[in-house]
PDB file of C-alpha atoms in Angstrom:
ATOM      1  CA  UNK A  24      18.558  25.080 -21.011  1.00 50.00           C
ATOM      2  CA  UNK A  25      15.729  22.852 -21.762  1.00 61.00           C
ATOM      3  CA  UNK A  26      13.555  24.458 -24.597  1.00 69.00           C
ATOM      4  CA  UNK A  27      10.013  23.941 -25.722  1.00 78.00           C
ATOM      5  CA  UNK A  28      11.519  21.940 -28.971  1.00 89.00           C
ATOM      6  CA  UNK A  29       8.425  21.454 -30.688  1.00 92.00           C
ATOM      7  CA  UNK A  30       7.160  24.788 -30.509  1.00 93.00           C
ATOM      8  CA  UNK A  31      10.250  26.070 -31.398  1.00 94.00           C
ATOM      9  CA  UNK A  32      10.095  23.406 -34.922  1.00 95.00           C
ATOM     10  CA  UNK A  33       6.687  24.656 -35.901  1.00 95.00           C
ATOM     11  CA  UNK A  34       7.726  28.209 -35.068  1.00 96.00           C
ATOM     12  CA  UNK A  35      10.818  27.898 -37.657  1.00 96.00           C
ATOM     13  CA  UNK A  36       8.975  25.997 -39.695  1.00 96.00           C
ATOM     14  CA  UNK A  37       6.740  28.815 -40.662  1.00 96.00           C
ATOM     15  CA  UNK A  38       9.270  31.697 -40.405  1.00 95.00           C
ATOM     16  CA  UNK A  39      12.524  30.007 -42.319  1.00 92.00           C
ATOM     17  CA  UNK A  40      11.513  28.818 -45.646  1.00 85.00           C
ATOM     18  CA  UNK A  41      12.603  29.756 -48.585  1.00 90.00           C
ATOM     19  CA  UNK A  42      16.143  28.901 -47.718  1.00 91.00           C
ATOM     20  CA  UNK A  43      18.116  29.886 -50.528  1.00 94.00           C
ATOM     21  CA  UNK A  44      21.135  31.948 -50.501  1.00 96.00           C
ATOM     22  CA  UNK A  45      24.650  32.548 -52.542  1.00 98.00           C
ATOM     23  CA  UNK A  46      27.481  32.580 -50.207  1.00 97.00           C
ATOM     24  CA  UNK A  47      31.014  32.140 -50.315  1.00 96.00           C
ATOM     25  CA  UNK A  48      33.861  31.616 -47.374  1.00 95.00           C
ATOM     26  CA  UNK A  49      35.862  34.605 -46.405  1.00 94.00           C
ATOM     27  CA  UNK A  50      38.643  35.167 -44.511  1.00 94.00           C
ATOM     28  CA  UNK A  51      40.187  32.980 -41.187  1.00 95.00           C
ATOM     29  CA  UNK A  52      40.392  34.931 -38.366  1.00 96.00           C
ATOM     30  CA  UNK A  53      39.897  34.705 -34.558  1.00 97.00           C
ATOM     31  CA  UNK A  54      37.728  36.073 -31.881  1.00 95.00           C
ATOM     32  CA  UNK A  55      39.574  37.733 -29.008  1.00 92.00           C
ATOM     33  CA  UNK A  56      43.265  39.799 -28.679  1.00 95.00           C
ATOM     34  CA  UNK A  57      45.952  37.704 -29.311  1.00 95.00           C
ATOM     35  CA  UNK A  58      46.629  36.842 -25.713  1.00 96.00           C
ATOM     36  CA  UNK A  59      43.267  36.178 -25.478  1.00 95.00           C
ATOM     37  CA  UNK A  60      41.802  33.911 -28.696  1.00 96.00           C
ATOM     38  CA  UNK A  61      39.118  32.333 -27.810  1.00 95.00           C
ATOM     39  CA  UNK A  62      37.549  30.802 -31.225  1.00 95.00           C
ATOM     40  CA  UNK A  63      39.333  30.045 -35.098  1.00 97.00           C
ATOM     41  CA  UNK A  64      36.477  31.401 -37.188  1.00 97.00           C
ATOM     42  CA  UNK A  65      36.240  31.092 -41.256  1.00 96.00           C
ATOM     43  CA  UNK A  66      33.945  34.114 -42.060  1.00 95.00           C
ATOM     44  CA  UNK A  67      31.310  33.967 -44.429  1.00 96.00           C
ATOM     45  CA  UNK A  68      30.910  36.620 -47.927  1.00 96.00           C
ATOM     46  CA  UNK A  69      28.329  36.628 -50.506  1.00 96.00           C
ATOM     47  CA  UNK A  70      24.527  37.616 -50.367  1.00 97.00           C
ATOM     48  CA  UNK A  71      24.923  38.789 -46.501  1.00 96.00           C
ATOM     49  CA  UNK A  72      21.749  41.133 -46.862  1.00 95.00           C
ATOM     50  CA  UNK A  73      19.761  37.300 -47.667  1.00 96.00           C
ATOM     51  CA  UNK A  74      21.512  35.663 -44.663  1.00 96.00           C
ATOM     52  CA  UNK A  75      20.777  38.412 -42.170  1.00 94.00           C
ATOM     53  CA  UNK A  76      17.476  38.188 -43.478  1.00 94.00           C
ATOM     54  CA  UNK A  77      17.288  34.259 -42.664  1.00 95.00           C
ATOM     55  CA  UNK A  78      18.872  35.486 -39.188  1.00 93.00           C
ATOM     56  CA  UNK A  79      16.276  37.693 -38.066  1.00 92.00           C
ATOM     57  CA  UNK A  80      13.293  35.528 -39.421  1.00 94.00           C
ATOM     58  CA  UNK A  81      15.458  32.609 -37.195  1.00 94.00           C
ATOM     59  CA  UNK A  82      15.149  35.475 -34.455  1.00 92.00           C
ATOM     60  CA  UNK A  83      11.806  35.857 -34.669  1.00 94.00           C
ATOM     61  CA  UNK A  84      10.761  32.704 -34.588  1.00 94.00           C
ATOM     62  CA  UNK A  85      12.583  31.974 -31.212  1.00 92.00           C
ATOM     63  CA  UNK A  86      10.915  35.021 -29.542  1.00 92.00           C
ATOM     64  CA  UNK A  87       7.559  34.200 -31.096  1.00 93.00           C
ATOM     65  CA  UNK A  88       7.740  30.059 -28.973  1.00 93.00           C
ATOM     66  CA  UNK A  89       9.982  30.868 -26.824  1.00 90.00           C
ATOM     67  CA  UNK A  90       8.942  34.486 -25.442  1.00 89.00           C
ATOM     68  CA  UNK A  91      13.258  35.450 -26.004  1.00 85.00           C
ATOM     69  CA  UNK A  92      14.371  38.263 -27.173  1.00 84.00           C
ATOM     70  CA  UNK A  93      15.081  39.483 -30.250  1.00 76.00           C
ATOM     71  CA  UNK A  94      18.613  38.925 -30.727  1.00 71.00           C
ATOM     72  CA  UNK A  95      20.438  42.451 -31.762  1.00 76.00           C
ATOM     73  CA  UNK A  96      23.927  41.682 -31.660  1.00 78.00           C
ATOM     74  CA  UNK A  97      26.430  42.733 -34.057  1.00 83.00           C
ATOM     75  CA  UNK A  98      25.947  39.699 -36.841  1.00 86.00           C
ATOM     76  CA  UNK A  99      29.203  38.228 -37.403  1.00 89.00           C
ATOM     77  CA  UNK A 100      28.282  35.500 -39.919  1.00 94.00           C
ATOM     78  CA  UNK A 101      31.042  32.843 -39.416  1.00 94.00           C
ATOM     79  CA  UNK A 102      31.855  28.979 -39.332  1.00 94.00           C
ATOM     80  CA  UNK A 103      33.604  28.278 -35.987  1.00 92.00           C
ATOM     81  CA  UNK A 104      36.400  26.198 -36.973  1.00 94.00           C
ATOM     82  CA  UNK A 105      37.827  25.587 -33.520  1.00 92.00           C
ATOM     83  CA  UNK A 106      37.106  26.635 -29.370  1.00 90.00           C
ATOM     84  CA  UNK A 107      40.843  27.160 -27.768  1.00 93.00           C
ATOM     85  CA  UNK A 108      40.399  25.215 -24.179  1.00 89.00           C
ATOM     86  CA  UNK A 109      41.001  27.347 -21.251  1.00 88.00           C
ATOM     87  CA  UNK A 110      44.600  25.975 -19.799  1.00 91.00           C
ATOM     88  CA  UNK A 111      46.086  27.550 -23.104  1.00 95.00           C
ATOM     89  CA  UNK A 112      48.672  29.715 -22.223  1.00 96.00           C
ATOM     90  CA  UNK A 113      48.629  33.562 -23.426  1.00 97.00           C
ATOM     91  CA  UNK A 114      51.716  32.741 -25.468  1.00 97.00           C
ATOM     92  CA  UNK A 115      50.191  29.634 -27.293  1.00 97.00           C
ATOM     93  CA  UNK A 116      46.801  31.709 -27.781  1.00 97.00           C
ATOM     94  CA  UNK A 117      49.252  34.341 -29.198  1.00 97.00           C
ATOM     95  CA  UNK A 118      50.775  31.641 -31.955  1.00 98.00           C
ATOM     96  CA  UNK A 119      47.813  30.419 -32.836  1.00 98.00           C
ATOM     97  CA  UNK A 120      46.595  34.213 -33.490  1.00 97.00           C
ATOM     98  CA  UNK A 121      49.524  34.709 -35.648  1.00 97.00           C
ATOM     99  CA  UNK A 122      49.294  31.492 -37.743  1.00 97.00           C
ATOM    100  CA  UNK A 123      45.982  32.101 -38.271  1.00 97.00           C
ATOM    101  CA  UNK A 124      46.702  35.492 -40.164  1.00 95.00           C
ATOM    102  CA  UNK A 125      49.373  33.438 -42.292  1.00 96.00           C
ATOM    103  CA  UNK A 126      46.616  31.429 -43.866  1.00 95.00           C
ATOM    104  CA  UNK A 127      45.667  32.884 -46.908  1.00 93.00           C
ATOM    105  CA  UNK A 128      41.911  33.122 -47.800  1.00 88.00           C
ATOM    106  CA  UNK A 129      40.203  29.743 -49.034  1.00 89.00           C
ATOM    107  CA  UNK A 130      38.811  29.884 -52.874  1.00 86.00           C
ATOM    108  CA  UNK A 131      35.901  32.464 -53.182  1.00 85.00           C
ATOM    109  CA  UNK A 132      33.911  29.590 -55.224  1.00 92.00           C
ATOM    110  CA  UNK A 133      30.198  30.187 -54.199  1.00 95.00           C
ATOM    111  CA  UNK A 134      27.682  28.277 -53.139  1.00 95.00           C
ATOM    112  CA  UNK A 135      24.139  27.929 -52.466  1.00 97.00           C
ATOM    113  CA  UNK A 136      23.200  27.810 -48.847  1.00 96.00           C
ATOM    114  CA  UNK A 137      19.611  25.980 -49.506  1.00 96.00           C
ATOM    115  CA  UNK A 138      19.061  24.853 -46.213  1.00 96.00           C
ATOM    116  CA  UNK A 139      19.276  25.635 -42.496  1.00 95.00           C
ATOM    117  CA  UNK A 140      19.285  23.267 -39.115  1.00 95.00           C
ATOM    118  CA  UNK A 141      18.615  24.027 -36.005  1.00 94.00           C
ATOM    119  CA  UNK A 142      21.494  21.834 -34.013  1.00 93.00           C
ATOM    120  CA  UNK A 143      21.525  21.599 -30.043  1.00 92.00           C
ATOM    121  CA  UNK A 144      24.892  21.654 -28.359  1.00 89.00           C
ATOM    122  CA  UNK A 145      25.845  19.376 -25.908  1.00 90.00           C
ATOM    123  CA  UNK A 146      28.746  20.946 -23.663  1.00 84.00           C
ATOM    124  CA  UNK A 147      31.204  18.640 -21.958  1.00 84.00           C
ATOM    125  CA  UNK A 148      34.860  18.085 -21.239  1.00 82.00           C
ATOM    126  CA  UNK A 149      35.779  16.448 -23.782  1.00 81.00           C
ATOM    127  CA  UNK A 150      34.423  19.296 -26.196  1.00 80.00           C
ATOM    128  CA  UNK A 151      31.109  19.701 -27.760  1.00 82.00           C
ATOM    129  CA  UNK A 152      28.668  17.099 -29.595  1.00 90.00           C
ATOM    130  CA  UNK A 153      25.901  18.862 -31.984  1.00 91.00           C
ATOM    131  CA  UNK A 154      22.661  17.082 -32.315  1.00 94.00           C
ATOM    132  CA  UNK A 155      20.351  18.063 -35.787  1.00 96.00           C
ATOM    133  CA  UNK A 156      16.754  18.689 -34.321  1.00 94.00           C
ATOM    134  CA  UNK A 157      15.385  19.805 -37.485  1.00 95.00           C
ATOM    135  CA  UNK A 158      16.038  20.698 -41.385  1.00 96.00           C
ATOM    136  CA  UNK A 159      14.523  24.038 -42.791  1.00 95.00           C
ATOM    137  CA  UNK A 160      14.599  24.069 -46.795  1.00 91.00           C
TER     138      UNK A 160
END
């Protein structure tokens, strides 16, 4: 959908900042039942209390330009690692399910999320190209 970008930038603007928060990668897991995996996720540990916190003052920033509301969804905080394309077959989504519970966990070496973007998607066939609108420190 086309948003009001700019309002949305000086919204986040003054909601976002201070961006500063210890984090560390979790486990790899996927989204879906076996047959069904839709998304290879790496989940995200550490200081979750100061990333929800980022999340809802994100929130409120989109329902203060944009008039949307408040998003309160479970908050899964994860890196999508990769989208599994619809003509998969149940058995294939089932593999990748089980490799992906083979993998052991990456290193828990923090880091220091310092700041956040605010990316627009663009959907297409030939899977999806992000776009950096803006940099919130």
């Amino acid at each position: 959908a086309d948003l009001d970008t700019p309002r949305l930038k000086a919204a986040l603007r003054r909601h976002l900042p201070p961006v500063d928060v210890e984090l560390r990668l979790g486990r790899v897991g996927t989204f879906g039942a076996p047959a069904r995996t839709s998304v290879v996720w790496l989940g995200v540990d550490g200081d979750l209390d100061g990333l929800r916190g980022l999340h809802e003052r994100a929130n409120a920033a989109v329902e203060e330009a944009l008039g949307l509301p408040f998003d309160e969804g479970r908050f899964t905080p994860h890196i999508t690692l990769a989208r599994v394309r619809n003509r998969v077959t149940a058995a294939d989504r089932r593999a990748i399910a089980d490799h992906v519970r083979s993998l052991p966990p990456p290193d828990p070496e923090p880091f220091v999320a310092r700041e956040a973007l605010l990316i627009r998607s663009h959907l297409g066939p030939g899977g999806a190209r992000y776009e950096v609108l803006d940099r919130y420190s």
